[in-house]
């Protein structure tokens, strides 16, 4: 007799109880299709489950694509999308705990690019067969940086890029003109009392960004350090984090920029959507944020004709500021009983046409070179109908082409976050210590900060002060 386990294919009933204690996946899935022992049931087990974080891009186009796949495959396999809510740390801990305990509830995992290496090293991902990579995933058609984030230490390809991300600078071109700042000093100069007065906001500032106590502050901090000519990263010879003097100076400058209203004070409480709203409300001349913001601002009639987009500032006026590479990879769970079907779905959803739909209609950053070569307006894509946004808010072919050039440069310049055994532990330590430093107005000491980050990065049991 077939014995089913609601919502999760788990090795034993005891594991179900354990997972229920450490993760909410059990209550988030709501269908009965799994057999104990992770064995495939050909009679009623005809769906692929994809786990991902919450889709915040305009129009929720990932859902739309999955509906298209399901319509094109009436006899299956169907794809079920499960969104894990609660933020990046919560998503990571749910996925990792479930898979370490033997869960086979998922077939396809949408992983942050920085999570792919630790998942691969832990043996939780199924590498793509070399023959399939050769026939269906031509590496030359993918951007180099995103592709490399799915390659393991052993040279195997554990994940395929789904969409990328790299931060951009948004600016009020109706106030500062069409020449955005190339350096932080130029940005500070443009944040003059005269320009701030033109915003007509009581709390006007130069730039608004994301400095709340979460992952966004880690990314901002790494970017600011790099744009100041500094380095925060893993020592290639030892298992420790190093911070150089230039990075220390750049992080210390954050406090000075708060005091002089270059950085908006509310940035200490802001995440991505908060900062977009503040910029759209005219409370800052500049905004550091991700590419999806372009579509959001373009759809806002109050600001759509008043803003421009550029690369982040740097210390050198001749080079763009180095952002931090983001994005998502698609991987096949080692415990999946639908590995072949999961790989077929990943091949389909990363095709140029699907990538174009995500870019033109939803603000995702494509990973396929073909999309950058020939972007096309959303409503012109065969079979594509705009959802909530009227046609006049769509980006034209010319606007998409211009935006694609900016994106490709940003991705090529972007650096990566440190590859450490426990990245979430490293990040929590980073943003917690830096946030406290900014609030207290006391710059971090690079040696103490580096020792603290090393203690929380996973090479050894975490220190007692690690969050």
C-alpha positions as a printed Julia matrix, in Angstrom:
467×3 Matrix{Float64}:
  0.0    0.0     0.0
  1.3    3.44   -0.91
  1.95   5.6     2.15
  1.83   9.37    1.51
  3.33  12.2     3.5
  1.39  15.47    3.13
  3.35  18.22    1.43
  6.85  16.72    1.63
  8.61  13.6     0.32
 10.7   12.74    3.36
 12.78   9.71    4.22
 11.01   8.89    7.48
  8.09  10.13    9.53
 10.56  11.28   12.18
 12.13  13.65    9.69
  8.72  15.18    9.01
  8.45  16.06   12.68
 11.99  17.48   12.76
 11.45  19.63    9.71
  8.18  20.94   11.1
 10.13  22.24   14.08
 12.77  24.13   12.08
 10.93  25.27    8.98
  7.5   26.39    7.83
  7.7   24.53    4.52
  5.29  21.87    5.74
  2.43  24.33    6.2
  3.24  26.31    3.06
  2.75  23.36    0.7
 -0.8   22.14    0.36
 -1.02  19.02   -1.78
 -0.63  15.3    -1.29
  1.64  13.72   -3.89
  4.73  12.34   -2.16
  5.68   8.87   -1.09
  7.77   8.02    1.91
 11.37   7.28    0.95
 11.49   9.74   -1.95
 10.22   7.2    -4.44
  8.46   8.36   -7.57
  4.8    7.38   -7.94
  4.01   7.26  -11.67
  0.25   7.18  -11.04
 -0.29  10.59   -9.5
  3.11  12.25   -9.11
  3.22  14.41  -12.22
  4.38  17.85  -11.15
  7.6   19.77  -10.61
  7.87  21.88   -7.48
  9.97  25.03   -7.66
 10.98  26.82   -4.47
 11.92  30.49   -4.64
 11.83  33.7    -2.68
  8.95  36.11   -2.99
  8.54  37.76   -6.4
  8.55  41.55   -5.89
  9.11  42.63   -9.5
  6.3   44.39  -11.38
  3.57  42.11  -12.7
  4.83  38.91  -11.01
  6.01  37.67  -14.39
  7.56  34.48  -13.03
  4.03  33.27  -12.29
  3.0   34.22  -15.8
  5.83  32.2   -17.33
  5.0   29.15  -15.24
  1.37  29.42  -16.33
  2.62  29.47  -19.93
  4.69  26.32  -19.36
  1.68  24.57  -17.83
 -0.53  25.59  -20.76
  2.07  24.27  -23.22
  2.3   20.97  -21.32
 -1.33  19.93  -20.75
 -0.31  16.34  -20.03
  2.4   17.43  -17.64
  4.61  17.75  -15.97
  2.98  20.78  -14.36
  5.09  23.24  -12.36
  4.04  24.32   -8.88
  5.71  27.51   -7.63
  6.17  27.84   -3.87
  7.32  31.26   -2.62
  9.13  31.36    0.7
  8.36  34.62    2.48
 10.16  36.31    5.34
 13.31  37.63    3.7
 16.61  36.19    2.49
 17.87  34.8     5.81
 14.61  33.03    6.49
 14.46  31.63    2.96
 18.04  30.34    3.2
 17.5   28.67    6.57
 14.27  26.98    5.39
 15.85  25.55    2.27
 19.06  24.44    3.95
 17.38  22.84    6.98
 14.86  20.95    4.87
 17.46  19.56    2.46
 19.94  18.65    5.16
 17.19  16.6     6.79
 16.47  14.75    3.55
 13.46  16.64    2.19
 12.5   15.88   -1.38
  9.62  18.36   -1.44
 11.33  20.45   -4.12
 12.7   19.71   -7.54
 13.92  23.12   -8.71
 15.57  25.6    -6.34
 15.86  29.29   -7.15
 18.99  30.24   -5.2
 20.63  33.58   -4.6
 23.93  33.52   -6.46
 25.85  33.63   -3.19
 24.05  30.53   -1.89
 24.9   28.26   -4.8
 28.5   27.39   -3.73
 27.64  26.31   -0.16
 24.64  24.27   -1.37
 26.86  22.56   -3.95
 29.64  21.85   -1.45
 27.1   20.33    0.94
 26.05  17.85   -1.76
 22.5   19.23   -1.95
 22.49  19.96   -5.7
 22.51  17.66   -8.72
 25.11  18.74  -11.3
 23.93  19.19  -14.88
 25.08  16.41  -17.22
 27.89  17.58  -19.47
 26.09  16.33  -22.58
 23.03  18.43  -21.78
 25.2   21.48  -21.11
 26.81  20.99  -24.5
 23.51  20.57  -26.37
 21.08  22.85  -24.53
 23.03  25.38  -22.46
 25.64  27.02  -24.66
 27.78  28.92  -22.18
 28.69  31.46  -24.87
 25.09  32.69  -24.89
 25.13  33.51  -21.18
 26.83  36.47  -19.5
 30.14  35.29  -18.07
 29.75  36.62  -14.52
 26.31  35.13  -13.84
 27.3   31.81  -15.44
 30.34  31.45  -13.18
 28.16  31.78  -10.06
 26.68  28.36  -10.88
 30.03  26.61  -11.4
 31.35  24.54   -8.49
 34.87  24.24   -7.16
 35.12  20.92   -8.99
 34.25  22.47  -12.36
 30.76  20.94  -12.45
 27.83  23.19  -13.36
 25.41  23.03  -10.44
 23.08  25.84  -11.48
 21.98  27.82  -14.53
 21.58  31.62  -14.27
 17.92  32.66  -14.23
 18.17  36.42  -13.85
 20.96  38.7   -12.75
 21.17  41.94  -10.76
 23.58  44.82  -10.36
 22.86  48.14   -8.62
 22.4   51.42  -10.46
 22.31  55.11   -9.61
 19.03  56.93  -10.25
 19.19  60.71  -10.34
 16.93  63.74  -10.73
 18.02  64.97  -14.14
 15.55  67.86  -13.95
 17.73  69.25  -11.13
 21.29  68.0   -11.69
 21.11  67.79  -15.5
 22.08  64.97  -17.8
 25.61  64.53  -16.44
 25.31  62.23  -13.4
 28.11  62.15  -10.84
 31.01  59.86  -11.7
 32.58  60.01   -8.23
 31.32  60.31   -4.68
 32.96  63.73   -4.43
 30.96  64.87   -7.47
 27.79  63.5    -5.86
 28.55  65.4    -2.67
 29.14  68.58   -4.69
 25.8   68.18   -6.47
 24.09  67.72   -3.1
 24.4   71.46   -2.49
 21.89  73.46   -0.42
 20.68  75.09   -3.65
 19.92  71.76   -5.32
 18.37  70.28   -2.18
 16.11  73.35   -1.87
 14.72  72.59   -5.33
 13.37  69.3    -4.04
 11.03  71.27   -1.73
 11.13  68.6     0.94
 11.77  69.37    4.6
 14.13  66.4     4.94
 15.81  66.63    1.52
 19.18  64.9     1.17
 21.66  63.96   -1.5
 21.13  60.21   -1.77
 18.77  57.65   -0.32
 19.8   54.01   -0.06
 19.3   50.84    1.99
 21.11  50.88    5.32
 18.66  49.06    7.57
 19.98  46.14    9.61
 19.63  43.46    6.9
 21.38  42.01    3.83
 20.97  45.25    1.89
 23.38  47.01    4.26
 25.98  44.29    3.71
 25.77  44.84   -0.04
 25.85  48.63    0.31
 28.82  48.43    2.66
 30.8   46.18    0.32
 30.03  48.51   -2.59
 31.02  51.65   -0.7
 34.28  50.03    0.38
 35.06  48.98   -3.2
 34.14  52.37   -4.67
 36.63  53.92   -2.26
 39.37  51.71   -3.65
 39.18  49.29   -0.73
 38.8   45.55   -0.31
 36.76  43.44    2.09
 37.12  39.75    1.38
 38.6   36.37    2.13
 42.34  36.11    2.49
 43.35  33.75   -0.37
 46.04  32.16    1.79
 44.15  31.76    5.05
 40.66  31.14    6.34
 39.99  34.67    7.47
 38.44  37.97    6.38
 40.66  40.94    5.66
 39.79  44.65    5.45
 42.3   47.14    4.13
 42.81  50.76    5.12
 41.0   52.16    2.07
 37.88  50.15    2.91
 38.03  51.38    6.51
 38.18  55.0     5.32
 35.27  54.5     2.91
 33.06  52.97    5.61
 33.98  55.78    7.98
 32.89  58.31    5.37
 29.3   57.03    5.69
 29.04  58.67    9.12
 30.31  62.01    7.77
 27.87  61.86    4.87
 24.98  61.36    7.29
 26.05  64.38    9.3
 26.21  66.58    6.19
 22.86  65.37    4.73
 24.58  63.73    1.77
 22.92  60.45    2.84
 19.29  60.67    3.85
 18.89  59.94    7.57
 15.96  57.61    6.98
 18.23  55.32    4.99
 19.1   53.68    8.31
 15.54  52.32    8.37
 15.07  51.78    4.63
 14.99  48.67    2.5
 14.56  48.65   -1.28
 10.91  49.69   -1.62
 11.17  52.31    1.13
 14.04  54.04   -0.63
 12.26  53.95   -4.0
  9.23  55.64   -2.43
 11.39  58.34   -0.82
 13.1   59.12   -4.12
  9.78  59.21   -6.0
  8.42  61.59   -3.35
 11.23  64.05   -4.03
 13.15  63.57   -0.8
 16.54  62.89   -2.43
 18.47  63.82   -5.57
 19.92  60.34   -5.99
 18.93  56.76   -5.29
 21.02  53.6    -5.19
 18.84  50.62   -6.04
 18.37  47.57   -8.25
 17.26  47.58  -11.91
 13.62  46.72  -11.2
 13.35  50.28   -9.9
 13.57  51.62  -13.45
 10.22  50.06  -14.35
  8.64  51.24  -11.09
  9.73  54.86  -11.6
  8.85  54.8   -15.28
  5.27  53.83  -14.35
  4.98  56.74  -11.87
  3.53  59.79  -13.72
  4.93  62.16  -11.09
  8.58  61.27  -11.76
  8.8   59.23  -14.98
 10.08  62.23  -17.0
 12.34  63.6   -14.27
 14.85  60.84  -13.57
 17.85  59.31  -15.28
 19.91  56.16  -14.74
 23.67  55.7   -14.54
 26.44  53.56  -13.07
 27.33  53.91   -9.4
 29.96  56.53   -8.48
 33.57  55.48   -8.0
 36.71  57.06   -6.6
 38.1   57.19  -10.15
 36.08  59.38  -12.57
 37.13  57.27  -15.54
 35.63  54.0   -14.26
 32.11  53.05  -13.12
 31.63  52.21   -9.48
 31.8   48.48   -8.76
 28.44  47.22   -7.59
 27.8   43.8    -6.08
 26.47  41.07   -8.35
 23.07  39.72   -7.39
 20.51  37.53   -9.03
 19.1   34.02   -8.92
 20.29  30.65  -10.21
 18.15  27.61  -10.93
 19.4   24.3    -9.57
 18.05  20.75   -9.33
 17.71  19.33   -5.85
 19.84  16.24   -5.24
 16.79  14.58   -3.66
 14.42  15.35   -6.54
 12.65  12.4    -8.14
 12.02  14.55  -11.24
 15.58  15.44  -12.2
 15.13  15.01  -15.94
 11.88  17.0   -16.02
 13.36  19.68  -13.75
 16.3   20.17  -16.14
 13.91  20.39  -19.09
 11.93  23.11  -17.32
 15.1   25.06  -16.48
 16.18  24.88  -20.11
 12.79  26.2   -21.21
 12.51  29.07  -18.73
 16.03  30.34  -19.5
 15.47  30.48  -23.27
 15.88  33.92  -24.93
 12.13  34.42  -25.42
 11.36  33.82  -21.75
 14.3   36.02  -20.74
 12.98  38.8   -22.98
  9.55  38.61  -21.38
 11.04  38.87  -17.91
 13.16  41.87  -18.94
 10.73  43.88  -21.06
  7.62  43.2   -18.99
  8.88  42.66  -15.46
 12.16  44.48  -14.94
 14.31  41.37  -14.45
 17.92  41.57  -15.59
 18.49  39.01  -18.38
 21.39  36.57  -18.4
 21.23  35.71  -22.12
 23.33  37.77  -24.52
 20.67  37.54  -27.23
 18.31  39.71  -25.18
 20.86  42.5   -24.85
 21.44  42.45  -28.6
 17.79  42.88  -29.57
 15.41  43.94  -26.76
 11.76  44.4   -27.7
  8.82  46.22  -26.15
  6.61  44.05  -23.93
  3.39  44.33  -25.95
  5.23  43.39  -29.17
  6.28  40.0   -27.86
  4.08  37.31  -29.48
  1.43  36.07  -27.09
  2.35  38.63  -24.44
 -0.3   40.91  -22.97
  0.55  43.63  -20.42
 -1.12  42.95  -17.1
 -1.68  45.87  -14.78
  0.29  48.6   -16.52
 -1.25  50.52  -19.44
  0.67  50.62  -22.72
  1.89  54.2   -22.21
  3.93  53.08  -19.19
  5.8   50.4   -21.14
  9.41  50.92  -22.04
  9.86  51.46  -25.77
 12.36  49.54  -27.9
 14.74  52.52  -27.75
 14.41  52.84  -23.96
 14.99  49.11  -23.48
 18.05  49.21  -25.75
 19.55  52.11  -23.81
 18.74  50.5   -20.48
 20.22  47.18  -21.64
 23.55  48.88  -22.38
 23.64  50.35  -18.88
 22.79  46.99  -17.34
 25.4   45.04  -19.25
 28.13  47.47  -18.16
 26.95  47.28  -14.55
 27.02  43.48  -14.57
 30.46  43.34  -16.16
 31.82  45.7   -13.47
 30.09  44.03  -10.52
 32.09  42.24   -7.87
 30.99  39.29   -5.78
 30.28  38.85   -2.11
 32.85  36.86   -0.11
 32.69  33.12   -0.69
 32.72  31.88    2.89
 31.31  28.64    4.39
 28.49  30.43    6.22
 27.6   33.48    4.19
 24.38  34.29    6.12
 26.4   34.29    9.36
 29.0   36.57    7.79
 26.34  38.91    6.44
 24.41  39.15    9.72
 27.64  40.02   11.52
 28.54  42.57    8.85
 25.28  44.48    8.74
 24.67  44.31   12.49
 28.11  45.72   13.39
 28.08  48.36   10.63
 24.53  49.47   11.47
 25.42  49.92   15.14
 28.53  51.84   14.12
 26.56  54.3    11.98
 23.87  54.78   14.65
 26.52  55.47   17.29
 28.56  57.7    15.01
 31.73  55.69   15.66
 33.62  54.28   12.69
 34.55  50.59   12.73
 38.1   49.54   13.42
 39.15  47.41   10.49
 41.18  44.86   12.44
 38.5   44.27   15.07
 35.82  44.21   12.39
 37.76  41.68   10.31
 38.31  39.42   13.35
 34.6   39.6    14.15
 33.58  38.72   10.6
 36.08  35.84   10.54
 34.58  34.43   13.75
 31.1   34.41   12.17
 31.99  33.27    8.62
 31.8   29.53    9.26
 35.37  28.26    9.19
 35.04  27.31   12.85
 32.24  27.37   15.44
 30.85  30.9    15.63
 31.99  33.26   18.34
 29.61  34.02   21.2
 28.91  37.51   19.84
 27.86  36.32   16.36
 24.2   37.21   15.68
